[in-house]
Short mmCIF file of N, CA and C in Angstrom, two decimals:
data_model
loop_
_atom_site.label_atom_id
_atom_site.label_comp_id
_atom_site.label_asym_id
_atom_site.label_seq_id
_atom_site.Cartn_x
_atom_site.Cartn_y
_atom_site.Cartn_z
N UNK A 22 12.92 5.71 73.17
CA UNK A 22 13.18 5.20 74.50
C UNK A 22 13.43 6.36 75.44
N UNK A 23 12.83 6.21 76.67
CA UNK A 23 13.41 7.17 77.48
C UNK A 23 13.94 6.94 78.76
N UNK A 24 15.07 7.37 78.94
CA UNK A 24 15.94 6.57 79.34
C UNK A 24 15.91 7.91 81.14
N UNK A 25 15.18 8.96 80.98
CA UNK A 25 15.06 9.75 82.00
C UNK A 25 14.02 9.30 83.19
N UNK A 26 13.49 8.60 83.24
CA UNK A 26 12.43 8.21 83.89
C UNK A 26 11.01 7.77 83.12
N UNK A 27 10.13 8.07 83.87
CA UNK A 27 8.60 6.99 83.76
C UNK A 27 8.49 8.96 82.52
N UNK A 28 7.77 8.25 81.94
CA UNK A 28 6.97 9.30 81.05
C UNK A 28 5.37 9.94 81.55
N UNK A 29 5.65 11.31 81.42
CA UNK A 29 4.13 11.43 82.94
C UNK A 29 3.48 12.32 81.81
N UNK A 30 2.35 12.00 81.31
CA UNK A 30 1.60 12.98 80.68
C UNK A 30 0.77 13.28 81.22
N UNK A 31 0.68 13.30 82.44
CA UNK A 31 -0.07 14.41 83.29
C UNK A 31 0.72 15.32 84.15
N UNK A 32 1.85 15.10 84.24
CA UNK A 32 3.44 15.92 84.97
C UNK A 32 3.27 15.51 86.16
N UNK A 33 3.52 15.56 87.18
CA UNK A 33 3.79 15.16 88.10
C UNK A 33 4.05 16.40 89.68
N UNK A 34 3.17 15.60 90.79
CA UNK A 34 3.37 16.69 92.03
C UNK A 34 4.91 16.59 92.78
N UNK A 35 5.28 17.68 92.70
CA UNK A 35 6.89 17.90 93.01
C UNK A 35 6.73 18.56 94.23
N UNK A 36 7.83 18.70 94.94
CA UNK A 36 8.21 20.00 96.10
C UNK A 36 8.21 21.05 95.25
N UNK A 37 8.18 21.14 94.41
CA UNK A 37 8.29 22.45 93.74
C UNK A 37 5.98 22.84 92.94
N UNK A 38 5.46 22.41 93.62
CA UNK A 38 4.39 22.43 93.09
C UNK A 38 3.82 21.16 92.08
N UNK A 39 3.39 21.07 91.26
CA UNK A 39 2.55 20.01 89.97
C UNK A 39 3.34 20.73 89.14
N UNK A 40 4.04 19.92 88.28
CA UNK A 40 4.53 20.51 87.23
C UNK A 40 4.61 19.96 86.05
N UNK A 41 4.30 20.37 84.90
CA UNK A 41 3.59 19.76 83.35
C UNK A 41 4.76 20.44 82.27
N UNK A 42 5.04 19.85 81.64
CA UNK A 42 5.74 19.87 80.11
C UNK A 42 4.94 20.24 78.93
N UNK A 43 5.23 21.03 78.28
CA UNK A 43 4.51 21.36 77.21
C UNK A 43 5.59 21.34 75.87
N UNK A 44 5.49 21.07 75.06
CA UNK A 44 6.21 21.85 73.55
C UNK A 44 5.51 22.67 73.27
N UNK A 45 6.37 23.65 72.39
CA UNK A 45 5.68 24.86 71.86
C UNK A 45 5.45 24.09 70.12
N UNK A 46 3.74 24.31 69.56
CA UNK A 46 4.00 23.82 68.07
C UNK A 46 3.47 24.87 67.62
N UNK A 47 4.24 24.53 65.86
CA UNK A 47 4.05 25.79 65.43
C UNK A 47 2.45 26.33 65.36
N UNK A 48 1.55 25.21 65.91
CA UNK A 48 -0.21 25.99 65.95
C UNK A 48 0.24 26.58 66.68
N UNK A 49 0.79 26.87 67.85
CA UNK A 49 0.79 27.81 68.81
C UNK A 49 1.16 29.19 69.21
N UNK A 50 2.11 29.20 67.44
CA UNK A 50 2.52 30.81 67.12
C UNK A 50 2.02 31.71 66.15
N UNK A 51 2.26 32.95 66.25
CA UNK A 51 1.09 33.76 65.50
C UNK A 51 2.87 34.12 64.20
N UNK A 52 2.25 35.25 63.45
CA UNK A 52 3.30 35.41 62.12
C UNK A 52 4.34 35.87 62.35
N UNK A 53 4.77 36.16 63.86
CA UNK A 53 6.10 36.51 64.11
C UNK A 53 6.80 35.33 64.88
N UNK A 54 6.46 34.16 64.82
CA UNK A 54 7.51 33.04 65.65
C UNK A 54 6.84 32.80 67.00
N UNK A 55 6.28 34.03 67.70
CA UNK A 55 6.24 33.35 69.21
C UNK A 55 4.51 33.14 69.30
N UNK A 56 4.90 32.92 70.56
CA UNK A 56 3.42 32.03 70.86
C UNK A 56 2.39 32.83 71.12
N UNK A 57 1.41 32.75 70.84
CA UNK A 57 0.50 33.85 70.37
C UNK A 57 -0.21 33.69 72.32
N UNK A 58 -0.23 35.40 72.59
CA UNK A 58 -0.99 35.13 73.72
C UNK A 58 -2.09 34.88 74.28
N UNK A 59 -2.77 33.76 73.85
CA UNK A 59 -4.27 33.24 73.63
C UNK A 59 -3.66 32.17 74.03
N UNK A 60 -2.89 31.38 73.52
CA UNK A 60 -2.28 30.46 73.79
C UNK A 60 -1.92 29.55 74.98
N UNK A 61 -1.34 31.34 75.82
CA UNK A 61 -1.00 30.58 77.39
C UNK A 61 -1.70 30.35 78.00
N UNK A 62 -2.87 30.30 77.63
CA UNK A 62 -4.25 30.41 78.16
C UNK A 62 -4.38 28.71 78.34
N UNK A 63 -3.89 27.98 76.85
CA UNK A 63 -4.43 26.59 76.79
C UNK A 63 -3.34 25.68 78.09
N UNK A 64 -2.28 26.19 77.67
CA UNK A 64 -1.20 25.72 78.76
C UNK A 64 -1.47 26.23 79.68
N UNK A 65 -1.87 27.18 80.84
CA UNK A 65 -2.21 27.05 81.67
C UNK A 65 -3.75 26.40 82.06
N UNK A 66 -4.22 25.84 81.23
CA UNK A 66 -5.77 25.28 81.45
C UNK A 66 -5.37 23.56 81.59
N UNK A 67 -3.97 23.37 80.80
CA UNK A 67 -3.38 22.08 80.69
C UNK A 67 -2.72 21.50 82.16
N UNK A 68 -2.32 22.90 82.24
CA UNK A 68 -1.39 22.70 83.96
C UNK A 68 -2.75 22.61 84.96
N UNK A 69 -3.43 23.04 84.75
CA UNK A 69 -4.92 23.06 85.99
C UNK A 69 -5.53 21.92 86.00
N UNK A 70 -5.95 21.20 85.07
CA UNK A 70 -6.31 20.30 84.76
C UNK A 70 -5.48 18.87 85.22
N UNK A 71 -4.15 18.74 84.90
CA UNK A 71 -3.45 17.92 85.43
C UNK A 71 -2.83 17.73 86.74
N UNK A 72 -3.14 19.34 87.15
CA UNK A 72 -3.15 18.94 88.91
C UNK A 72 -3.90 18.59 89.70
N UNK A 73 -5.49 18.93 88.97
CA UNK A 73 -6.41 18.22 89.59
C UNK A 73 -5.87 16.47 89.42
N UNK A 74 -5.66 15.98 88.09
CA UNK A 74 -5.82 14.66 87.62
C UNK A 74 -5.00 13.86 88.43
N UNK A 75 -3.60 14.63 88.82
CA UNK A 75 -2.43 14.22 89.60
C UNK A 75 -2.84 14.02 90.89
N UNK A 76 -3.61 14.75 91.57
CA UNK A 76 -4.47 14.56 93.03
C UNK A 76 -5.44 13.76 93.03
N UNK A 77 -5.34 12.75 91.93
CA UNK A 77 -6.81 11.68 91.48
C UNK A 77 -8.09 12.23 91.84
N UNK A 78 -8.23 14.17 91.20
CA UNK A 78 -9.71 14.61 90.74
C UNK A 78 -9.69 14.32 89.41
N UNK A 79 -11.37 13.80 89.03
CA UNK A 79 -11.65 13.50 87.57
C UNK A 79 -13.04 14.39 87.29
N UNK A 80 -12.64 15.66 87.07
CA UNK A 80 -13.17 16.73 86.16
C UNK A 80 -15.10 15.83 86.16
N UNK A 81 -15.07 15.38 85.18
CA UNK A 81 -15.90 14.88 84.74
C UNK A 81 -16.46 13.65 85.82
N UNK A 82 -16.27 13.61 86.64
CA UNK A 82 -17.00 12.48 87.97
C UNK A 82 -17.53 13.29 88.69
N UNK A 83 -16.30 14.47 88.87
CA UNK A 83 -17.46 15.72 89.95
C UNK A 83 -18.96 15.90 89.37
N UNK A 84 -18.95 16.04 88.45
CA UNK A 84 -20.53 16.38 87.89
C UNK A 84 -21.10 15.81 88.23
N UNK A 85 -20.91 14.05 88.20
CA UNK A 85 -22.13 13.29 88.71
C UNK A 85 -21.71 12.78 90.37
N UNK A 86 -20.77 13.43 90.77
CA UNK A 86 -20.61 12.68 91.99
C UNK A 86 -21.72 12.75 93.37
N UNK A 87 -22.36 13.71 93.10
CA UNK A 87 -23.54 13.79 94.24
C UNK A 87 -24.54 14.45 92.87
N UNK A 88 -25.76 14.56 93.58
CA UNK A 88 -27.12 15.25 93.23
C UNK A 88 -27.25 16.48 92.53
N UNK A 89 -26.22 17.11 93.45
CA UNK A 89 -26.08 18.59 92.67
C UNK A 89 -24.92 18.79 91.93
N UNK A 90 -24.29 17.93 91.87
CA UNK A 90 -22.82 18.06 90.82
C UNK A 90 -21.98 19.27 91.29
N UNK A 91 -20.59 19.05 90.94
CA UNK A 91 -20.02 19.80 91.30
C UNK A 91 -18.88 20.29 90.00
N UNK A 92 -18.76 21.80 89.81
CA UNK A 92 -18.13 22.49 88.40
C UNK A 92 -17.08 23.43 88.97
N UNK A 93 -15.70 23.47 88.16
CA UNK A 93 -15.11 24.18 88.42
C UNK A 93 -14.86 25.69 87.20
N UNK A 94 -15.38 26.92 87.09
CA UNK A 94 -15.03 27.57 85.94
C UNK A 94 -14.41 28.90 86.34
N UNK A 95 -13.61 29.26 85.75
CA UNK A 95 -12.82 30.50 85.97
C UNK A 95 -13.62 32.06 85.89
N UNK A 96 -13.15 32.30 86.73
CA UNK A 96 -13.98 33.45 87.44
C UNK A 96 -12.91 34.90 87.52
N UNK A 97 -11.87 34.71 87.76
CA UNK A 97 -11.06 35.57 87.31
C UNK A 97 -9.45 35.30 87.07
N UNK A 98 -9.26 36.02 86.36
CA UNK A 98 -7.97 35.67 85.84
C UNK A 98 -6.71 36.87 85.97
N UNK A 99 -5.79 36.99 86.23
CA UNK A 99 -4.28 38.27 86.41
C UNK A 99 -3.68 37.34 85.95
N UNK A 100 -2.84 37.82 84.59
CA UNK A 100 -1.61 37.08 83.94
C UNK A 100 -0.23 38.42 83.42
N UNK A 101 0.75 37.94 83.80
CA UNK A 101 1.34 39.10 83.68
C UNK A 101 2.37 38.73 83.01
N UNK A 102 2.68 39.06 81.36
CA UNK A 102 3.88 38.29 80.25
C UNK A 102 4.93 39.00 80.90
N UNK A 103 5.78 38.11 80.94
CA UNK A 103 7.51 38.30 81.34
C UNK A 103 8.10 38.07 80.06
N UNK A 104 8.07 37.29 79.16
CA UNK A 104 8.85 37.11 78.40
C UNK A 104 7.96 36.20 76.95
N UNK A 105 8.48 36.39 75.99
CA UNK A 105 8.33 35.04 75.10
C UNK A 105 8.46 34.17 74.52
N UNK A 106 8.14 32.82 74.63
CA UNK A 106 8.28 31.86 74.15
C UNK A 106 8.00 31.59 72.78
N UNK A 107 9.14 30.55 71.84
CA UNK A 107 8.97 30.13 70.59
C UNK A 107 9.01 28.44 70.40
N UNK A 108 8.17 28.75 68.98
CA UNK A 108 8.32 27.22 68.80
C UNK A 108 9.47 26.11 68.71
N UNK A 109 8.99 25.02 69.16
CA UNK A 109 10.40 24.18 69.58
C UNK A 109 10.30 24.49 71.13
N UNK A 110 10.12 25.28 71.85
CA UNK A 110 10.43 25.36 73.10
C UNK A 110 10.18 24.65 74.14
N UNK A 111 10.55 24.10 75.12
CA UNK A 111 9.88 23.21 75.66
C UNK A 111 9.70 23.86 77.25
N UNK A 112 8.22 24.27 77.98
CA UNK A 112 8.12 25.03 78.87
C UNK A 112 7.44 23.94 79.99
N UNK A 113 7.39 24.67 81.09
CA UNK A 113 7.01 23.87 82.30
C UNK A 113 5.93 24.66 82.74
N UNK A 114 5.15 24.04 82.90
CA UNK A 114 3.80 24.79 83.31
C UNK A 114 3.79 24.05 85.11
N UNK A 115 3.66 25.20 86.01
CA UNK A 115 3.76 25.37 87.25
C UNK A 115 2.63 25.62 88.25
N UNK A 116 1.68 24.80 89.04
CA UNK A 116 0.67 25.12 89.47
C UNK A 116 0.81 25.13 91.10
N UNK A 117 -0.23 25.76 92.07
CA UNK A 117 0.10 25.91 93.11
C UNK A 117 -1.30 26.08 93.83
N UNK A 118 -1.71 25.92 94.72
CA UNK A 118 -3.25 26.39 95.21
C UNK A 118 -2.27 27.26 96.20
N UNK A 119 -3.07 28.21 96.43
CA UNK A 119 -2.76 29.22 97.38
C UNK A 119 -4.04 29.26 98.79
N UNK A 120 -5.44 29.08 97.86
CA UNK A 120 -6.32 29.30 99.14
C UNK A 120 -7.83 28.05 98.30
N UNK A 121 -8.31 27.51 99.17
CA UNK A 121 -9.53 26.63 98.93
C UNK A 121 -10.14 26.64 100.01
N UNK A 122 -11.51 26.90 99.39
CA UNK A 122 -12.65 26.92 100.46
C UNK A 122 -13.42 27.72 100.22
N UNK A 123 -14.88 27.30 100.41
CA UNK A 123 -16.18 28.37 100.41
C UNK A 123 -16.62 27.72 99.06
N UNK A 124 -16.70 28.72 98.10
CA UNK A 124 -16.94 28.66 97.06
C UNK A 124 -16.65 29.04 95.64
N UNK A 125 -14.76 28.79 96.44
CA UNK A 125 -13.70 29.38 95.71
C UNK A 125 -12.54 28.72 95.58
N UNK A 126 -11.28 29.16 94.57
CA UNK A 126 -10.07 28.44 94.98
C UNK A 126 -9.35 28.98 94.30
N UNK A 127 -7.99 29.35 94.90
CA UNK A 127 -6.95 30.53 94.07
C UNK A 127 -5.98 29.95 94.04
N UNK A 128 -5.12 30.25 92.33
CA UNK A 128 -3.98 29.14 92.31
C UNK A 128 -3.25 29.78 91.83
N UNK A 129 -2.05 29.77 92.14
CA UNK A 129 -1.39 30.59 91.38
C UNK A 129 -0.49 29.42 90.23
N UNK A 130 -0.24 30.34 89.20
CA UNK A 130 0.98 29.44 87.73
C UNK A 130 1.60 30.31 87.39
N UNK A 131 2.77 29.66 86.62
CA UNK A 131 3.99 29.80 86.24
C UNK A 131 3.72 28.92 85.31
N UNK A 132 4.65 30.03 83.92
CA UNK A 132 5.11 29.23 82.59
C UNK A 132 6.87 29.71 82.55
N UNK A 133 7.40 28.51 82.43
CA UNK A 133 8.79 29.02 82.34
C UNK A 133 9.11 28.32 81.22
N UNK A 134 10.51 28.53 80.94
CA UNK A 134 11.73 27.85 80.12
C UNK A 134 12.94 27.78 80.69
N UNK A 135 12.83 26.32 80.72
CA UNK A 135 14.26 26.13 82.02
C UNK A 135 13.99 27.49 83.24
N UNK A 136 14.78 28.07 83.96
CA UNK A 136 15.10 28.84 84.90
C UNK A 136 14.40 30.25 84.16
N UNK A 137 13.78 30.52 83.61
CA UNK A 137 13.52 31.69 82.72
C UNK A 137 11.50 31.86 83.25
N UNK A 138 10.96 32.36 84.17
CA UNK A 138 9.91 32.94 84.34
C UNK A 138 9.11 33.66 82.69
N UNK A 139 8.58 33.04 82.31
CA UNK A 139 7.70 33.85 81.13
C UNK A 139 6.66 34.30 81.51
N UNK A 140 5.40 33.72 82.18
CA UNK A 140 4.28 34.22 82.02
C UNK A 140 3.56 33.63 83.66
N UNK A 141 3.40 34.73 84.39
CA UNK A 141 2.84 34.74 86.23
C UNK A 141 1.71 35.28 86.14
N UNK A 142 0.71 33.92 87.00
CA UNK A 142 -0.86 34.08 86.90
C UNK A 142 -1.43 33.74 87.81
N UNK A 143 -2.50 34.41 88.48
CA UNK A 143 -3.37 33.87 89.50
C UNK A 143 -4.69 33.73 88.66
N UNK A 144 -5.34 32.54 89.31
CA UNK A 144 -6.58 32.27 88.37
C UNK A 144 -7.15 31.66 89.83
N UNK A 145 -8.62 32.38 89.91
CA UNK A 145 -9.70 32.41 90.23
C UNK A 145 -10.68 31.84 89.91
N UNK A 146 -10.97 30.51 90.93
CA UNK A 146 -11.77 29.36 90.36
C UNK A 146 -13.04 29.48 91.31
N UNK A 147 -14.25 29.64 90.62
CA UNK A 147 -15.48 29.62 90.97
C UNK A 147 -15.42 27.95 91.16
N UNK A 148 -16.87 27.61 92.19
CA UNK A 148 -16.98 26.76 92.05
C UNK A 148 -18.66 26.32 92.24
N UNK A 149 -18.98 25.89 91.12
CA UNK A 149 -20.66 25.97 91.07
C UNK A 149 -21.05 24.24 90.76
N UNK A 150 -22.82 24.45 90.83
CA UNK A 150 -23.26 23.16 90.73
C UNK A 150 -23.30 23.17 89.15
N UNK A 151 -23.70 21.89 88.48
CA UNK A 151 -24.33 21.81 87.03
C UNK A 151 -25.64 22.57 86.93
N UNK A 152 -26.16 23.44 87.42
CA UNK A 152 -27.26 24.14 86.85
C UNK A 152 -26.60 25.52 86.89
N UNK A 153 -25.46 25.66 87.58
CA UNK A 153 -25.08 27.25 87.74
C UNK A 153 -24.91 27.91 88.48
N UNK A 154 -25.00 27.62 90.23
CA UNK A 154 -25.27 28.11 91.16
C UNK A 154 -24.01 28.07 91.35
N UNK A 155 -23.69 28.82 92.95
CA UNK A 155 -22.76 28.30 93.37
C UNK A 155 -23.03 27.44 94.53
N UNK A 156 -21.55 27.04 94.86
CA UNK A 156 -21.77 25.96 95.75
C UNK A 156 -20.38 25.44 96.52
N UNK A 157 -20.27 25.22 97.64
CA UNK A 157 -19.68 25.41 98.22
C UNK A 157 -18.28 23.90 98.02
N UNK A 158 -16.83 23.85 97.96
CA UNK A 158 -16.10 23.15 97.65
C UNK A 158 -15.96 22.38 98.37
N UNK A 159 -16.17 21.16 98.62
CA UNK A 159 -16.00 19.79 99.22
C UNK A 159 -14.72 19.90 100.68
N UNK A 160 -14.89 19.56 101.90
CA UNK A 160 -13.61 20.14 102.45
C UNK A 160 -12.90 18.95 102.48
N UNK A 161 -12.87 17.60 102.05
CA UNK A 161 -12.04 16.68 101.94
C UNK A 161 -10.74 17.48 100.50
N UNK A 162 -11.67 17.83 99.32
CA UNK A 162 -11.03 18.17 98.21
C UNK A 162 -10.22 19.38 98.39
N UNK A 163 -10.68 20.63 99.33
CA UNK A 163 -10.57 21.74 99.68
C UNK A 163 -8.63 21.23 100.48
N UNK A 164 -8.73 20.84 101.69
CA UNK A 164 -7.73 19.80 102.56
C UNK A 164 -6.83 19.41 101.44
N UNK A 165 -7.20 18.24 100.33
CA UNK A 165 -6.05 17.88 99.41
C UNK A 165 -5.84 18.71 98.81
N UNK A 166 -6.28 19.81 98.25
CA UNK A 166 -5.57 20.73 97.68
C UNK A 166 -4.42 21.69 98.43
N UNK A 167 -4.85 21.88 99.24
CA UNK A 167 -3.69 22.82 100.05
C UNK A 167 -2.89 21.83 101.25
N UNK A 168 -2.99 20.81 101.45
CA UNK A 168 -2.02 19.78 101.71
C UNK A 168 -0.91 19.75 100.77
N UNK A 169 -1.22 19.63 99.23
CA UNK A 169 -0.17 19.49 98.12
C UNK A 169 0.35 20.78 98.34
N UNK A 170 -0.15 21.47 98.58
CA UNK A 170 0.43 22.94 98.15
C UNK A 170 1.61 23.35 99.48
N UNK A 171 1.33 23.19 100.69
CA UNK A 171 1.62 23.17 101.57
C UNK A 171 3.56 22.32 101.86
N UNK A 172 3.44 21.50 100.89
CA UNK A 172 4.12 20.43 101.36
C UNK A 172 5.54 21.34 100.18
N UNK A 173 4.94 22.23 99.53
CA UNK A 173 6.00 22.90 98.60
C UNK A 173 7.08 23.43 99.31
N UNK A 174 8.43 23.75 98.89
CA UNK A 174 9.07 24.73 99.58
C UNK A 174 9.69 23.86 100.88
#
């Protein structure tokens, strides 16, 4: 039973950004206990993903939503470990758009534990058709993204 509120397995858009729950399991640690850094990779792909989902984008509709489909894939990535996390842990994955538009979109994340900063990332989102090109980001989608972001703080 949970007696804290609605249960959000997609986390939920806060004043504080979209923010997602993760456990740490033990797949997620290498032979010394902590979480292997390949890892933060999946949790932050978890937090990206659910802020689109939380802004009712569905990944998989963009593709067919017009003619030329529309793809989001990472184009560059800066992650900078602060600290590390172990199993059992339970972290908050933190998302933010910073800039959308053109044929781009920059977000910045945060992995914490409680009040504890672990792992600060900007990720660099291309944004192309289904054959590969690029292509320019929708400005209705472009608008809801930095509306949410905007409304932080």
């Amino acid at each position: 039973m949970n007696n804290g509120g609605p249960f959000l397995i997609a986390g939920e858009l806060t004043s504080d950004g979209h923010l997602l729950a993760q456990r740490v399991y033990y797949e997620d640690t290498d032979f010394s206990g902590l979480v292997y850094h390949a890892r933060y990779l999946h949790f932050l792909e978890r937090g990206r993903t659910d802020y689109l989902r939380c802004l009712g984008v569905e990944q998989r509709e963009l593709l067919s939503a017009d003619e030329e489909g529309l793809v989001f894939v990472v184009h560059r990535m800066e992650i900078d470990f602060k600290g590390p996390a172990r199993m059992d842990d339970v972290l908050t994955i933190r998302t933010l758009t910073e800039k959308a538009g053109g044929a781009k979109m920059v977000l910045a994340q945060e992995i914490r534990r409680g009040d504890l900063l672990l792992i600060a990332a900007k990720v660099i989102i291309a944004v192309i058709n289904a054959k590969g090109r690029p292509r320019r980001l929708p400005e209705a989608l472009a608008r809801q993204m930095l509306v949410a972001s905007e409304q932080v703080g």
